[in-house]
Amino acid sequence: MMQNVHLAPETDEDDLYSGYNDYNPTYDTEELENDTAFQQAVRTSHGRRPPITAKIPSTAVTRPVATGYGSKTSLASSMGRPMTGAIQDGVTRPMTAVRAAGFTKAALRGSAFDPLGQSRGPAPPLEAKNEDSPEEKIRQLEKKVNELVEESCIANSCGDLKLALEKAKDAGRKERVLVRQREQVTTPENINLDLTYSVLFNLASQYSANEMYAEALNTYQVIVKNKMFSNAGRLKVNMGNIYLKQRNYSKAIKFYRMALDQIPSVHKEMRIKIMQNIGVTFIKTGQYSDAINSFEHIMSMAPNLKAGFNLILSYFAVGDRDKMKKAFQKLIAVPLEIDEDDKYISPSDDPHTNLVIEAIKNDHLRQMERERKAMAEKYIMTAAKLIAPVIETSFAVGYDWCVEVVKASQYVELANDLEINKAITYLRQKDFNQAVETLKMFEKKDSRVKSAAATNLSFLYYLENEFAQASSYADLAVNSDRYNPSALTNKGNTVFANGDYEKAAEFYKEALRNDSSCTEALYNIGLTYKRLNRLDEALDCFLKLHAILRNSAQVLYQIANVYELMEDPNQAIEWLMQLISVVPTDSRALSKLGELYDSEGDKSQAFQYYYESYRYFPSNIEVIEWLGAYYIDTQFCEKAIQYFERASLIQPTQVKWQLMVASCFRRSGNYQKALDTYKEIHRKFPENVECLRFLVRLCTDIGLKEVQEYATKLKRLEKMKEIREQRIKSGRDSSGGSRGRREGSAGSDSGQNCTASSKGERLSAKLRALPGTNEPYESSSNKEIDASYVDPLGPQAERPKTAAKKRIDEDDFADEELGDDLLPE
């Protein structure tokens, strides 16, 4: 045994690391390419170990049997290389501790070389998760809660607030189940606080969005009072917003201040917004001094447009002129932090640069810049119009100061707009001369400003019916800016006023081509087509306008009127019903509905709408007349008396209403009251023949002594009337004969009768309702009373509307009464 033990030589005692660089040349792989025997073994089967004969019955080689008394020897390879652990040439080769790669005992049994173990087949499948385990259930439930929170937020962004609240409630219920399961499985420290916070915060937000403020406040309280939630104090801002919506201003300020105390100073933007909310709340409560302190602090720390404008409002409320001026200057000095328009102008012909500029010219960032600039201009213009009348002795001097301040700022282009607003203010004060003088100052300005000023001047002259001047300034506005739709519309209005409807329609069409959203031009085209009796085209224009202006009373009336002209009363009634849903107290629309139902024979519906019209406007003679005739027709003469009495109060010089009152008394059998009424009528109108006839008849029937007196007066009046008629007849005959001899045509009687018939058709129909001489009790049938409807538009019907330009390319004076007036620009 000891022959294989080699002791280290004593001479190497000092060199502890000797021998580490020595290696067996057998393991030198770098020279294998030059080893002829190795290369031959690789290319052929020479050198392989023979298979074990005990395993292969057909082999002829016998394996020597080792005995216990002899030394064990291994079968040498065909290359003569000794097997591991064999004794060769009397020297025992050391045993190796690691087998060669890919070597297995199966090789001795004739198996193929398979170092990667591919013959063993695919790997066994992974062990399936145990879904019944508590950890897996908790994980799945937590995933479901997150999904519900996301669905709730998505539903809220889509506007489905009810679904968002349901999802938030469901998420809250599942989250509580999740917390209970975690407490049973793990320690309380492992509870997911972030998930609980998000679920509660989303639930509170959805309650607030659905205006369930009490529930939202309770949920916020749960979050705020839980000290385990970090940064929960800032949610007091949301609670303050809810109290502000509830008009509980004291609590809103309290929670805003609590939130301000809990937000660190590094969050400057959040603190500024909270202070702005506090200032707005102070304004709502009327505590302007406290609001001024808040806004002044904001303007000193981080000035912004909203705070500056609110500061001006606060100073205006307390009436501090000097502070208003300083606040206006601060508002003007607020930086917009937007790029100039020159950035979007291509400096060269480089196609790549042009493509980039074209791409960013109208992107989201550019749109945001435009919105910010428009908001700044709105605040500045509103503030200037607010303080100009009060900062100086007159509003004109105040406007001049504002204009000078604006000219010295970055908003130079707003100076002209302020000047035009100055003219509009003169106009609202009914000072037309000053308005005209102010607008005439812009005649030498650049084309855009000149066009706006000329448009307003055209509007002013059109209102004063000076169509020549209006047309002149409309031409100036069009020549200065051919693409100004307001100028083109006003030019069309002046042409419309002269009766050239076809040319007016061309101007309106050109205005629409330049600006498809110019509703005034579209409305005026509809009126023009109606004047030209092109009703289908007019209806098409008004229907298009109705799609744009859904609740415009004027448009609804015009559609109903066109259907009436097209003899389609059912459609007219339907559109008038939509009209009274928009303006339910419009007496003329209600009376028009009553007229249409009356023409259709539906008296009950007609009475309902006529009565509603009378209730809102009890001075419409046509409505009063119809209602009185309706009650007479239904044999309720007593009720008709109050309507005719009201008509006699409205028109005291018209004897027919007082005669109708007396006739109603007579029809109802109250002869004494009728007699007194006739006597009163005779006192006021002593030459009325009809009144005397009824007095004679009533006195005769009752047996009064005054009958002779009234009979004498009646004969005298009838004689005078007969003499007057003979004189008129003789004059007509003489004039008719001479005209017939000169012209060889018929006399003037027929023409005169025709004219009288055409002009007095309605009046004669009404007068036929009065009692006759021979039949005083039957001749006053109410069926002859004309209860027709008068155009509700009044004397201004079909007149074009006009509009001033408050700012450049901005419409003004758009609100008009219901009618056929042209919409102005």
Short mmCIF file of N, CA, C and O in Angstrom, two decimals, residues 455-522:
data_model
loop_
_atom_site.label_atom_id
_atom_site.label_comp_id
_atom_site.label_asym_id
_atom_site.label_seq_id
_atom_site.Cartn_x
_atom_site.Cartn_y
_atom_site.Cartn_z
N THR A 455 -67.42 97.94 -40.61
CA THR A 455 -68.56 97.05 -40.39
C THR A 455 -69.48 97.61 -39.31
O THR A 455 -70.71 97.61 -39.44
N ASN A 456 -68.88 98.12 -38.23
CA ASN A 456 -69.69 98.70 -37.17
C ASN A 456 -70.40 99.98 -37.62
O ASN A 456 -71.54 100.25 -37.25
N LEU A 457 -69.70 100.78 -38.42
CA LEU A 457 -70.33 101.99 -38.93
C LEU A 457 -71.51 101.65 -39.84
O LEU A 457 -72.57 102.30 -39.80
N SER A 458 -71.34 100.63 -40.66
CA SER A 458 -72.44 100.19 -41.51
C SER A 458 -73.63 99.73 -40.66
O SER A 458 -74.79 100.02 -40.97
N PHE A 459 -73.32 99.07 -39.58
CA PHE A 459 -74.37 98.63 -38.66
C PHE A 459 -75.13 99.82 -38.06
O PHE A 459 -76.35 99.85 -38.01
N LEU A 460 -74.38 100.85 -37.64
CA LEU A 460 -75.02 102.00 -37.02
C LEU A 460 -75.93 102.73 -38.00
O LEU A 460 -77.08 103.07 -37.68
N TYR A 461 -75.43 102.98 -39.20
CA TYR A 461 -76.23 103.70 -40.18
C TYR A 461 -77.44 102.86 -40.62
O TYR A 461 -78.50 103.41 -40.94
N TYR A 462 -77.29 101.54 -40.64
CA TYR A 462 -78.43 100.70 -41.01
C TYR A 462 -79.53 100.79 -39.95
O TYR A 462 -80.72 100.82 -40.28
N LEU A 463 -79.12 100.84 -38.67
CA LEU A 463 -80.12 100.98 -37.61
C LEU A 463 -80.88 102.30 -37.72
O LEU A 463 -82.05 102.37 -37.36
N GLU A 464 -80.21 103.33 -38.21
CA GLU A 464 -80.85 104.63 -38.35
C GLU A 464 -81.56 104.79 -39.69
O GLU A 464 -81.97 105.89 -40.05
N ASN A 465 -81.66 103.68 -40.44
CA ASN A 465 -82.34 103.67 -41.74
C ASN A 465 -81.67 104.56 -42.77
O ASN A 465 -82.29 104.97 -43.76
N GLU A 466 -80.40 104.88 -42.57
CA GLU A 466 -79.64 105.62 -43.57
C GLU A 466 -78.91 104.60 -44.45
O GLU A 466 -77.72 104.33 -44.29
N PHE A 467 -79.66 104.03 -45.38
CA PHE A 467 -79.15 102.90 -46.14
C PHE A 467 -78.01 103.29 -47.09
O PHE A 467 -77.16 102.47 -47.41
N ALA A 468 -78.01 104.54 -47.54
CA ALA A 468 -76.93 104.98 -48.43
C ALA A 468 -75.59 104.97 -47.69
O ALA A 468 -74.59 104.44 -48.19
N GLN A 469 -75.57 105.57 -46.48
CA GLN A 469 -74.34 105.57 -45.69
C GLN A 469 -73.97 104.15 -45.28
O GLN A 469 -72.80 103.77 -45.26
N ALA A 470 -74.97 103.34 -44.92
CA ALA A 470 -74.70 101.95 -44.53
C ALA A 470 -74.07 101.19 -45.68
O ALA A 470 -73.11 100.42 -45.50
N SER A 471 -74.58 101.40 -46.89
CA SER A 471 -74.01 100.72 -48.05
C SER A 471 -72.60 101.19 -48.34
O SER A 471 -71.72 100.40 -48.71
N SER A 472 -72.35 102.50 -48.15
CA SER A 472 -71.01 103.03 -48.40
C SER A 472 -69.98 102.42 -47.47
O SER A 472 -68.91 101.98 -47.90
N TYR A 473 -70.29 102.37 -46.17
CA TYR A 473 -69.33 101.78 -45.23
C TYR A 473 -69.26 100.26 -45.37
O TYR A 473 -68.22 99.66 -45.07
N ALA A 474 -70.34 99.64 -45.80
CA ALA A 474 -70.27 98.19 -46.06
C ALA A 474 -69.31 97.92 -47.22
O ALA A 474 -68.52 96.96 -47.18
N ASP A 475 -69.34 98.79 -48.26
CA ASP A 475 -68.39 98.65 -49.36
C ASP A 475 -66.95 98.84 -48.88
O ASP A 475 -66.03 98.12 -49.29
N LEU A 476 -66.75 99.83 -48.01
CA LEU A 476 -65.41 100.06 -47.47
C LEU A 476 -64.92 98.86 -46.67
O LEU A 476 -63.75 98.46 -46.78
N ALA A 477 -65.81 98.27 -45.88
CA ALA A 477 -65.43 97.10 -45.10
C ALA A 477 -65.08 95.92 -46.00
O ALA A 477 -64.11 95.20 -45.76
N VAL A 478 -65.87 95.74 -47.06
CA VAL A 478 -65.61 94.62 -47.98
C VAL A 478 -64.30 94.85 -48.73
O VAL A 478 -63.51 93.91 -48.92
N ASN A 479 -64.06 96.07 -49.19
CA ASN A 479 -62.82 96.36 -49.92
C ASN A 479 -61.59 96.23 -49.03
O ASN A 479 -60.52 95.85 -49.51
N SER A 480 -61.74 96.54 -47.74
CA SER A 480 -60.60 96.42 -46.82
C SER A 480 -60.29 94.96 -46.50
O SER A 480 -59.13 94.59 -46.33
N ASP A 481 -61.32 94.17 -46.39
CA ASP A 481 -61.14 92.74 -46.08
C ASP A 481 -62.23 91.96 -46.80
O ASP A 481 -63.36 91.86 -46.31
N ARG A 482 -61.87 91.43 -47.95
CA ARG A 482 -62.86 90.73 -48.76
C ARG A 482 -63.35 89.46 -48.11
O ARG A 482 -64.42 88.94 -48.45
N TYR A 483 -62.59 88.95 -47.14
CA TYR A 483 -62.95 87.68 -46.51
C TYR A 483 -63.62 87.90 -45.15
O TYR A 483 -63.69 86.96 -44.35
N ASN A 484 -64.09 89.10 -44.89
CA ASN A 484 -64.79 89.40 -43.64
C ASN A 484 -66.27 89.05 -43.80
O ASN A 484 -67.00 89.75 -44.51
N PRO A 485 -66.75 87.98 -43.19
CA PRO A 485 -68.15 87.58 -43.39
C PRO A 485 -69.14 88.60 -42.83
O PRO A 485 -70.24 88.75 -43.36
N SER A 486 -68.74 89.33 -41.78
CA SER A 486 -69.64 90.33 -41.23
C SER A 486 -69.87 91.47 -42.21
O SER A 486 -70.99 91.96 -42.38
N ALA A 487 -68.79 91.90 -42.85
CA ALA A 487 -68.92 92.97 -43.83
C ALA A 487 -69.79 92.54 -45.00
O ALA A 487 -70.64 93.29 -45.49
N LEU A 488 -69.60 91.32 -45.47
CA LEU A 488 -70.40 90.82 -46.59
C LEU A 488 -71.87 90.69 -46.20
O LEU A 488 -72.77 90.98 -47.01
N THR A 489 -72.13 90.29 -44.97
CA THR A 489 -73.52 90.16 -44.53
C THR A 489 -74.20 91.52 -44.45
O THR A 489 -75.35 91.69 -44.89
N ASN A 490 -73.50 92.51 -43.90
CA ASN A 490 -74.09 93.84 -43.83
C ASN A 490 -74.28 94.44 -45.22
O ASN A 490 -75.25 95.18 -45.46
N LYS A 491 -73.37 94.14 -46.13
CA LYS A 491 -73.57 94.62 -47.51
C LYS A 491 -74.80 93.96 -48.11
O LYS A 491 -75.61 94.61 -48.80
N GLY A 492 -74.98 92.69 -47.86
CA GLY A 492 -76.19 92.02 -48.33
C GLY A 492 -77.46 92.62 -47.72
O GLY A 492 -78.49 92.71 -48.39
N ASN A 493 -77.38 93.06 -46.46
CA ASN A 493 -78.54 93.67 -45.82
C ASN A 493 -78.94 94.98 -46.51
O ASN A 493 -80.12 95.27 -46.69
N THR A 494 -77.93 95.78 -46.89
CA THR A 494 -78.26 97.04 -47.56
C THR A 494 -78.88 96.78 -48.93
O THR A 494 -79.80 97.50 -49.35
N VAL A 495 -78.40 95.75 -49.61
CA VAL A 495 -78.99 95.40 -50.91
C VAL A 495 -80.40 94.85 -50.70
O VAL A 495 -81.32 95.13 -51.48
N PHE A 496 -80.59 94.07 -49.65
CA PHE A 496 -81.92 93.54 -49.33
C PHE A 496 -82.92 94.67 -49.07
O PHE A 496 -84.08 94.61 -49.48
N ALA A 497 -82.45 95.71 -48.37
CA ALA A 497 -83.33 96.83 -48.06
C ALA A 497 -83.78 97.55 -49.33
O ALA A 497 -84.87 98.15 -49.35
N ASN A 498 -82.97 97.52 -50.38
CA ASN A 498 -83.33 98.15 -51.65
C ASN A 498 -84.19 97.25 -52.52
O ASN A 498 -84.56 97.64 -53.63
N GLY A 499 -84.48 96.04 -52.06
CA GLY A 499 -85.37 95.15 -52.79
C GLY A 499 -84.70 94.25 -53.79
O GLY A 499 -85.38 93.48 -54.49
N ASP A 500 -83.36 94.27 -53.89
CA ASP A 500 -82.65 93.40 -54.84
C ASP A 500 -82.29 92.11 -54.12
O ASP A 500 -81.16 91.92 -53.65
N TYR A 501 -83.26 91.20 -54.04
CA TYR A 501 -83.09 90.00 -53.23
C TYR A 501 -82.08 89.02 -53.84
O TYR A 501 -81.35 88.34 -53.11
N GLU A 502 -82.04 88.93 -55.15
CA GLU A 502 -81.10 88.00 -55.79
C GLU A 502 -79.66 88.41 -55.50
O GLU A 502 -78.82 87.56 -55.16
N LYS A 503 -79.35 89.70 -55.60
CA LYS A 503 -78.00 90.16 -55.33
C LYS A 503 -77.67 90.02 -53.85
O LYS A 503 -76.53 89.70 -53.48
N ALA A 504 -78.66 90.26 -52.99
CA ALA A 504 -78.43 90.08 -51.55
C ALA A 504 -78.06 88.64 -51.24
O ALA A 504 -77.17 88.37 -50.43
N ALA A 505 -78.75 87.71 -51.89
CA ALA A 505 -78.45 86.30 -51.66
C ALA A 505 -77.02 85.97 -52.07
O ALA A 505 -76.35 85.14 -51.42
N GLU A 506 -76.49 86.61 -53.11
CA GLU A 506 -75.11 86.37 -53.53
C GLU A 506 -74.12 86.81 -52.45
O GLU A 506 -73.13 86.12 -52.19
N PHE A 507 -74.37 87.96 -51.84
CA PHE A 507 -73.48 88.42 -50.77
C PHE A 507 -73.54 87.47 -49.57
O PHE A 507 -72.51 87.17 -48.96
N TYR A 508 -74.72 87.01 -49.25
CA TYR A 508 -74.84 86.07 -48.12
C TYR A 508 -74.12 84.76 -48.43
O TYR A 508 -73.46 84.18 -47.55
N LYS A 509 -74.21 84.29 -49.66
CA LYS A 509 -73.53 83.05 -50.03
C LYS A 509 -72.02 83.23 -49.96
O LYS A 509 -71.29 82.32 -49.53
N GLU A 510 -71.53 84.40 -50.39
CA GLU A 510 -70.09 84.63 -50.31
C GLU A 510 -69.63 84.68 -48.86
O GLU A 510 -68.54 84.19 -48.52
N ALA A 511 -70.44 85.27 -47.98
CA ALA A 511 -70.09 85.28 -46.55
C ALA A 511 -70.02 83.86 -46.00
O ALA A 511 -69.13 83.54 -45.20
N LEU A 512 -70.93 83.00 -46.44
CA LEU A 512 -70.89 81.61 -45.99
C LEU A 512 -69.69 80.87 -46.54
O LEU A 512 -69.13 80.00 -45.87
N ARG A 513 -69.29 81.19 -47.77
CA ARG A 513 -68.09 80.54 -48.32
C ARG A 513 -66.85 80.92 -47.54
O ARG A 513 -65.93 80.10 -47.38
N ASN A 514 -66.80 82.14 -47.04
CA ASN A 514 -65.65 82.57 -46.26
C ASN A 514 -65.68 82.05 -44.83
O ASN A 514 -64.64 81.80 -44.23
N ASP A 515 -66.87 81.89 -44.29
CA ASP A 515 -67.02 81.39 -42.92
C ASP A 515 -68.30 80.59 -42.85
O ASP A 515 -69.40 81.14 -42.79
N SER A 516 -68.16 79.28 -42.87
CA SER A 516 -69.34 78.41 -42.88
C SER A 516 -70.12 78.48 -41.58
O SER A 516 -71.26 78.01 -41.53
N SER A 517 -69.55 79.04 -40.53
CA SER A 517 -70.25 79.14 -39.24
C SER A 517 -70.98 80.47 -39.08
O SER A 517 -71.46 80.76 -37.98
N CYS A 518 -71.06 81.25 -40.13
CA CYS A 518 -71.76 82.55 -40.06
C CYS A 518 -73.26 82.29 -40.13
O CYS A 518 -73.87 82.22 -41.21
N THR A 519 -73.87 82.13 -38.97
CA THR A 519 -75.29 81.79 -38.91
C THR A 519 -76.18 82.94 -39.38
O THR A 519 -77.29 82.70 -39.88
N GLU A 520 -75.71 84.18 -39.21
CA GLU A 520 -76.52 85.32 -39.64
C GLU A 520 -76.74 85.29 -41.15
O GLU A 520 -77.85 85.53 -41.64
N ALA A 521 -75.66 84.98 -41.89
CA ALA A 521 -75.79 84.92 -43.34
C ALA A 521 -76.74 83.81 -43.77
O ALA A 521 -77.57 83.99 -44.68
N LEU A 522 -76.65 82.66 -43.11
CA LEU A 522 -77.54 81.55 -43.46
C LEU A 522 -79.00 81.90 -43.15
O LEU A 522 -79.90 81.59 -43.94
#
